[in-house]
Each structure stands twice: as C-alpha cells, then as structure tokens.
mmCIF file of N, CA and C in Angstrom:
data_model
loop_
_atom_site.group_PDB
_atom_site.id
_atom_site.type_symbol
_atom_site.label_atom_id
_atom_site.label_comp_id
_atom_site.label_asym_id
_atom_site.label_seq_id
_atom_site.Cartn_x
_atom_site.Cartn_y
_atom_site.Cartn_z
ATOM 1 N N MET Z 1439 229.198 36.540 -104.048
ATOM 2 C CA MET Z 1439 228.277 36.819 -102.949
ATOM 3 C C MET Z 1439 227.392 37.978 -103.371
ATOM 4 N N ILE Z 1440 226.093 37.820 -103.202
ATOM 5 C CA ILE Z 1440 225.124 38.852 -103.555
ATOM 6 C C ILE Z 1440 224.378 39.229 -102.286
ATOM 7 N N LEU Z 1441 224.222 40.521 -102.031
ATOM 8 C CA LEU Z 1441 223.482 40.973 -100.860
ATOM 9 C C LEU Z 1441 222.135 41.524 -101.295
ATOM 10 N N PHE Z 1442 221.078 41.053 -100.637
ATOM 11 C CA PHE Z 1442 219.732 41.532 -100.912
ATOM 12 C C PHE Z 1442 219.182 42.252 -99.690
ATOM 13 N N PRO Z 1443 218.567 43.423 -99.873
ATOM 14 C CA PRO Z 1443 217.812 44.000 -98.754
ATOM 15 C C PRO Z 1443 216.523 43.203 -98.585
ATOM 16 N N THR Z 1444 215.993 43.154 -97.402
ATOM 17 C CA THR Z 1444 214.719 42.460 -97.189
ATOM 18 C C THR Z 1444 213.687 43.461 -96.717
ATOM 19 N N ASN Z 1445 212.410 43.097 -96.824
ATOM 20 C CA ASN Z 1445 211.388 44.004 -96.326
ATOM 21 C C ASN Z 1445 211.068 43.742 -94.863
ATOM 22 N N VAL Z 1446 211.889 42.926 -94.191
ATOM 23 C CA VAL Z 1446 211.746 42.749 -92.751
ATOM 24 C C VAL Z 1446 212.282 44.000 -92.045
ATOM 25 N N ASN Z 1447 213.398 44.502 -92.534
ATOM 26 C CA ASN Z 1447 214.038 45.669 -91.924
ATOM 27 C C ASN Z 1447 214.899 46.293 -93.007
ATOM 28 N N GLU Z 1448 214.756 47.594 -93.221
ATOM 29 C CA GLU Z 1448 215.487 48.227 -94.319
ATOM 30 C C GLU Z 1448 217.003 48.129 -94.156
ATOM 31 N N ASN Z 1449 217.483 47.921 -92.935
ATOM 32 C CA ASN Z 1449 218.919 47.794 -92.707
ATOM 33 C C ASN Z 1449 219.388 46.341 -92.719
ATOM 34 N N HIS Z 1450 218.467 45.409 -92.963
ATOM 35 C CA HIS Z 1450 218.793 43.985 -92.902
ATOM 36 C C HIS Z 1450 219.198 43.500 -94.290
ATOM 37 N N LEU Z 1451 220.385 42.937 -94.405
ATOM 38 C CA LEU Z 1451 220.839 42.381 -95.678
ATOM 39 C C LEU Z 1451 220.976 40.873 -95.562
ATOM 40 N N VAL Z 1452 220.725 40.199 -96.649
ATOM 41 C CA VAL Z 1452 220.839 38.748 -96.706
ATOM 42 C C VAL Z 1452 221.907 38.402 -97.729
ATOM 43 N N ALA Z 1453 222.803 37.534 -97.358
ATOM 44 C CA ALA Z 1453 223.850 37.114 -98.286
ATOM 45 C C ALA Z 1453 223.418 35.854 -99.019
ATOM 46 N N VAL Z 1454 223.557 35.866 -100.324
ATOM 47 C CA VAL Z 1454 223.267 34.702 -101.149
ATOM 48 C C VAL Z 1454 224.510 34.431 -101.982
ATOM 49 N N GLU Z 1455 225.027 33.234 -101.858
ATOM 50 C CA GLU Z 1455 226.217 32.865 -102.617
ATOM 51 C C GLU Z 1455 225.822 31.846 -103.673
ATOM 52 N N VAL Z 1456 226.226 32.088 -104.906
ATOM 53 C CA VAL Z 1456 225.954 31.147 -105.988
ATOM 54 C C VAL Z 1456 227.236 30.381 -106.266
ATOM 55 N N ASP Z 1457 227.192 29.086 -106.013
ATOM 56 C CA ASP Z 1457 228.354 28.224 -106.239
ATOM 57 C C ASP Z 1457 228.195 27.578 -107.611
ATOM 58 N N LEU Z 1458 228.940 28.080 -108.595
ATOM 59 C CA LEU Z 1458 228.786 27.590 -109.965
ATOM 60 C C LEU Z 1458 229.268 26.156 -110.126
ATOM 61 N N LYS Z 1459 230.344 25.817 -109.424
ATOM 62 C CA LYS Z 1459 230.903 24.472 -109.558
ATOM 63 C C LYS Z 1459 229.954 23.416 -108.986
ATOM 64 N N GLU Z 1460 229.443 23.679 -107.790
ATOM 65 C CA GLU Z 1460 228.558 22.719 -107.128
ATOM 66 C C GLU Z 1460 227.093 22.910 -107.509
ATOM 67 N N ARG Z 1461 226.805 23.997 -108.232
ATOM 68 C CA ARG Z 1461 225.444 24.316 -108.672
ATOM 69 C C ARG Z 1461 224.475 24.430 -107.499
ATOM 70 N N VAL Z 1462 224.882 25.245 -106.527
ATOM 71 C CA VAL Z 1462 224.060 25.438 -105.334
ATOM 72 C C VAL Z 1462 223.923 26.932 -105.080
ATOM 73 N N ILE Z 1463 222.714 27.352 -104.730
ATOM 74 C CA ILE Z 1463 222.497 28.709 -104.252
ATOM 75 C C ILE Z 1463 222.482 28.617 -102.735
ATOM 76 N N LYS Z 1464 223.497 29.155 -102.082
ATOM 77 C CA LYS Z 1464 223.628 29.052 -100.629
ATOM 78 C C LYS Z 1464 223.087 30.323 -99.981
ATOM 79 N N ILE Z 1465 222.257 30.146 -98.980
ATOM 80 C CA ILE Z 1465 221.624 31.278 -98.311
ATOM 81 C C ILE Z 1465 222.213 31.419 -96.916
ATOM 82 N N MET Z 1466 222.711 32.620 -96.604
ATOM 83 C CA MET Z 1466 223.256 32.884 -95.283
ATOM 84 C C MET Z 1466 222.470 34.040 -94.694
ATOM 85 N N LEU Z 1467 221.649 33.781 -93.705
ATOM 86 C CA LEU Z 1467 220.721 34.787 -93.217
ATOM 87 C C LEU Z 1467 220.258 34.488 -91.812
ATOM 88 N N ASP Z 1468 219.550 35.449 -91.233
ATOM 89 C CA ASP Z 1468 218.874 35.212 -89.961
ATOM 90 C C ASP Z 1468 217.721 34.255 -90.219
ATOM 91 N N ALA Z 1469 217.596 33.253 -89.392
ATOM 92 C CA ALA Z 1469 216.683 32.148 -89.664
ATOM 93 C C ALA Z 1469 215.219 32.563 -89.756
ATOM 94 N N TYR Z 1470 214.813 33.648 -89.104
ATOM 95 C CA TYR Z 1470 213.387 33.974 -89.090
ATOM 96 C C TYR Z 1470 212.858 34.461 -90.433
ATOM 97 N N ILE Z 1471 213.723 34.698 -91.408
ATOM 98 C CA ILE Z 1471 213.221 35.078 -92.727
ATOM 99 C C ILE Z 1471 213.592 34.055 -93.805
ATOM 100 N N VAL Z 1472 213.792 32.829 -93.402
ATOM 101 C CA VAL Z 1472 214.155 31.765 -94.344
ATOM 102 C C VAL Z 1472 213.155 31.658 -95.486
ATOM 103 N N ASP Z 1473 211.873 31.607 -95.173
ATOM 104 C CA ASP Z 1473 210.868 31.387 -96.215
ATOM 105 C C ASP Z 1473 210.842 32.525 -97.231
ATOM 106 N N GLU Z 1474 210.986 33.749 -96.752
ATOM 107 C CA GLU Z 1474 211.021 34.899 -97.660
ATOM 108 C C GLU Z 1474 212.207 34.791 -98.611
ATOM 109 N N ILE Z 1475 213.352 34.397 -98.074
ATOM 110 C CA ILE Z 1475 214.556 34.355 -98.894
ATOM 111 C C ILE Z 1475 214.556 33.151 -99.833
ATOM 112 N N LEU Z 1476 213.883 32.085 -99.468
ATOM 113 C CA LEU Z 1476 213.749 30.978 -100.412
ATOM 114 C C LEU Z 1476 213.017 31.449 -101.667
ATOM 115 N N LYS Z 1477 212.055 32.358 -101.498
ATOM 116 C CA LYS Z 1477 211.366 32.920 -102.666
ATOM 117 C C LYS Z 1477 212.352 33.739 -103.500
ATOM 118 N N TRP Z 1478 213.204 34.526 -102.825
ATOM 119 C CA TRP Z 1478 214.219 35.300 -103.533
ATOM 120 C C TRP Z 1478 215.160 34.371 -104.299
ATOM 121 N N ALA Z 1479 215.554 33.290 -103.654
ATOM 122 C CA ALA Z 1479 216.504 32.362 -104.284
ATOM 123 C C ALA Z 1479 215.885 31.717 -105.516
ATOM 124 N N THR Z 1480 214.588 31.426 -105.454
ATOM 125 C CA THR Z 1480 213.905 30.858 -106.615
ATOM 126 C C THR Z 1480 213.929 31.860 -107.767
ATOM 127 N N CYS Z 1481 213.689 33.133 -107.449
ATOM 128 C CA CYS Z 1481 213.767 34.181 -108.471
ATOM 129 C C CYS Z 1481 215.185 34.303 -109.004
ATOM 130 N N LEU Z 1482 216.155 34.217 -108.096
ATOM 131 C CA LEU Z 1482 217.556 34.310 -108.503
ATOM 132 C C LEU Z 1482 217.905 33.184 -109.468
ATOM 133 N N ARG Z 1483 217.405 31.996 -109.188
ATOM 134 C CA ARG Z 1483 217.691 30.855 -110.063
ATOM 135 C C ARG Z 1483 217.152 31.119 -111.471
ATOM 136 N N LYS Z 1484 215.993 31.772 -111.555
ATOM 137 C CA LYS Z 1484 215.427 32.095 -112.864
ATOM 138 C C LYS Z 1484 216.257 33.160 -113.585
ATOM 139 N N MET Z 1485 216.913 34.032 -112.805
ATOM 140 C CA MET Z 1485 217.702 35.112 -113.396
ATOM 141 C C MET Z 1485 219.133 34.684 -113.716
ATOM 142 N N LEU Z 1486 219.548 33.515 -113.261
ATOM 143 C CA LEU Z 1486 220.947 33.103 -113.422
ATOM 144 C C LEU Z 1486 221.472 33.174 -114.854
ATOM 145 N N PRO Z 1487 220.715 32.732 -115.859
ATOM 146 C CA PRO Z 1487 221.292 32.779 -117.209
ATOM 147 C C PRO Z 1487 221.740 34.183 -117.607
ATOM 148 N N SER Z 1488 220.908 35.203 -117.350
ATOM 149 C CA SER Z 1488 221.300 36.558 -117.738
ATOM 150 C C SER Z 1488 222.445 37.072 -116.873
ATOM 151 N N LEU Z 1489 222.478 36.690 -115.577
ATOM 152 C CA LEU Z 1489 223.591 37.093 -114.723
ATOM 153 C C LEU Z 1489 224.891 36.455 -115.196
ATOM 154 N N LEU Z 1490 224.812 35.174 -115.567
ATOM 155 C CA LEU Z 1490 226.023 34.456 -115.962
ATOM 156 C C LEU Z 1490 226.544 34.907 -117.320
ATOM 157 N N VAL Z 1491 225.652 35.393 -118.180
ATOM 158 C CA VAL Z 1491 226.104 35.893 -119.476
ATOM 159 C C VAL Z 1491 227.090 37.036 -119.266
ATOM 160 N N HIS Z 1492 226.831 37.867 -118.251
ATOM 161 C CA HIS Z 1492 227.740 38.978 -117.970
ATOM 162 C C HIS Z 1492 228.997 38.500 -117.249
ATOM 163 N N ALA Z 1493 228.835 37.559 -116.321
ATOM 164 C CA ALA Z 1493 229.982 37.110 -115.527
ATOM 165 C C ALA Z 1493 230.872 36.127 -116.291
ATOM 166 N N MET Z 1494 230.243 35.230 -117.039
ATOM 167 C CA MET Z 1494 230.986 34.170 -117.727
ATOM 168 C C MET Z 1494 230.394 33.989 -119.126
ATOM 169 N N PRO Z 1495 230.662 34.882 -120.066
ATOM 170 C CA PRO Z 1495 229.998 34.842 -121.367
ATOM 171 C C PRO Z 1495 230.252 33.574 -122.180
ATOM 172 N N ASP Z 1496 231.330 32.858 -121.893
ATOM 173 C CA ASP Z 1496 231.631 31.653 -122.674
ATOM 174 C C ASP Z 1496 231.032 30.388 -122.066
ATOM 175 N N THR Z 1497 230.292 30.535 -120.977
ATOM 176 C CA THR Z 1497 229.769 29.368 -120.274
ATOM 177 C C THR Z 1497 228.250 29.431 -120.226
ATOM 178 N N TYR Z 1498 227.583 28.357 -120.633
ATOM 179 C CA TYR Z 1498 226.126 28.293 -120.485
ATOM 180 C C TYR Z 1498 225.812 27.426 -119.276
ATOM 181 N N THR Z 1499 224.944 27.899 -118.415
ATOM 182 C CA THR Z 1499 224.555 27.141 -117.236
ATOM 183 C C THR Z 1499 223.040 27.075 -117.176
ATOM 184 N N ASP Z 1500 222.508 25.881 -117.126
ATOM 185 C CA ASP Z 1500 221.065 25.682 -117.023
ATOM 186 C C ASP Z 1500 220.620 25.998 -115.598
ATOM 187 N N PRO Z 1501 219.782 27.025 -115.394
ATOM 188 C CA PRO Z 1501 219.399 27.392 -114.030
ATOM 189 C C PRO Z 1501 218.635 26.303 -113.300
ATOM 190 N N SER Z 1502 217.962 25.406 -114.031
ATOM 191 C CA SER Z 1502 217.217 24.344 -113.354
ATOM 192 C C SER Z 1502 218.151 23.318 -112.721
ATOM 193 N N SER Z 1503 219.440 23.376 -113.057
ATOM 194 C CA SER Z 1503 220.392 22.432 -112.461
ATOM 195 C C SER Z 1503 220.877 22.914 -111.101
ATOM 196 N N PHE Z 1504 220.493 24.129 -110.698
ATOM 197 C CA PHE Z 1504 220.900 24.656 -109.397
ATOM 198 C C PHE Z 1504 219.879 24.262 -108.333
ATOM 199 N N THR Z 1505 220.357 23.985 -107.139
ATOM 200 C CA THR Z 1505 219.476 23.732 -106.009
ATOM 201 C C THR Z 1505 219.635 24.876 -105.014
ATOM 202 N N VAL Z 1506 218.641 25.025 -104.153
ATOM 203 C CA VAL Z 1506 218.686 26.057 -103.127
ATOM 204 C C VAL Z 1506 219.007 25.385 -101.803
ATOM 205 N N GLU Z 1507 220.094 25.823 -101.162
ATOM 206 C CA GLU Z 1507 220.542 25.232 -99.905
ATOM 207 C C GLU Z 1507 220.079 26.114 -98.751
ATOM 208 N N ARG Z 1508 219.272 25.529 -97.870
ATOM 209 C CA ARG Z 1508 218.780 26.260 -96.698
ATOM 210 C C ARG Z 1508 219.866 26.333 -95.640
ATOM 211 N N PRO Z 1509 219.734 27.292 -94.729
ATOM 212 C CA PRO Z 1509 220.626 27.295 -93.570
ATOM 213 C C PRO Z 1509 220.426 26.013 -92.750
ATOM 214 N N ASP Z 1510 221.341 25.753 -91.832
ATOM 215 C CA ASP Z 1510 221.252 24.532 -91.021
ATOM 216 C C ASP Z 1510 219.867 24.357 -90.430
ATOM 217 N N GLU Z 1511 219.335 23.140 -90.526
ATOM 218 C CA GLU Z 1511 217.999 22.868 -89.991
ATOM 219 C C GLU Z 1511 217.957 22.980 -88.472
ATOM 220 N N GLY Z 1512 219.124 22.935 -87.821
ATOM 221 C CA GLY Z 1512 219.173 23.051 -86.373
ATOM 222 C C GLY Z 1512 218.864 24.456 -85.872
ATOM 223 N N VAL Z 1513 218.867 25.434 -86.773
ATOM 224 C CA VAL Z 1513 218.593 26.812 -86.388
ATOM 225 C C VAL Z 1513 217.088 27.020 -86.356
ATOM 226 N N PRO Z 1514 216.536 27.506 -85.237
ATOM 227 C CA PRO Z 1514 215.087 27.689 -85.177
ATOM 228 C C PRO Z 1514 214.623 28.754 -86.170
ATOM 229 N N HIS Z 1515 213.498 28.493 -86.839
ATOM 230 C CA HIS Z 1515 212.945 29.475 -87.761
ATOM 231 C C HIS Z 1515 211.437 29.322 -87.829
ATOM 232 N N GLN Z 1516 210.777 30.384 -88.295
ATOM 233 C CA GLN Z 1516 209.327 30.338 -88.420
ATOM 234 C C GLN Z 1516 208.960 29.449 -89.594
ATOM 235 N N GLY Z 1517 207.741 28.964 -89.572
ATOM 236 C CA GLY Z 1517 207.276 28.150 -90.686
ATOM 237 C C GLY Z 1517 207.549 26.691 -90.444
ATOM 238 N N ASN Z 1518 207.861 25.979 -91.540
ATOM 239 C CA ASN Z 1518 208.010 24.519 -91.487
ATOM 240 C C ASN Z 1518 209.122 24.111 -90.559
#
C-alpha cells in the first residue's frame, strides 16, 4: 500500500495498492479526485520497474502489463 498526498488538501492522503499477482493498480480514494489520481497511477505504472527492483530484485515485471482499477463506478465523482 502506497500513500500519496494530493494537492486537493494537504492533509488528504490517497491509498494506492499495487497487486503484483493480478497486475492491477488499485485506487482507494475519495471519489471527487478520481481523475487526478488516475494520472498518479499512470505515473506509478511507469515507475514500477525501478520500485520492483528494490522490492523484488529477482523478478522482472513489465509495467505495461498492469491495469489501473478505478473505484466503484456507483460512487459519484466529477468528470466522466
């Protein structure tokens, strides 16, 4: 689990979980900043190889094989 501060509120943290087995970046956050955090998750996906080298040096993981999982669509949010 990785916590990111957001520029919505300096005290607001967003949890991002990277599931290596299922190859999913799961976002757990307040719905009104979904679009902002999707940008963060895209950046995170690009950074995964260097992060994984430290966490799992014997395992290579192609970051393009990861998908970004949005929070439930039933939760109201700004944007699409």
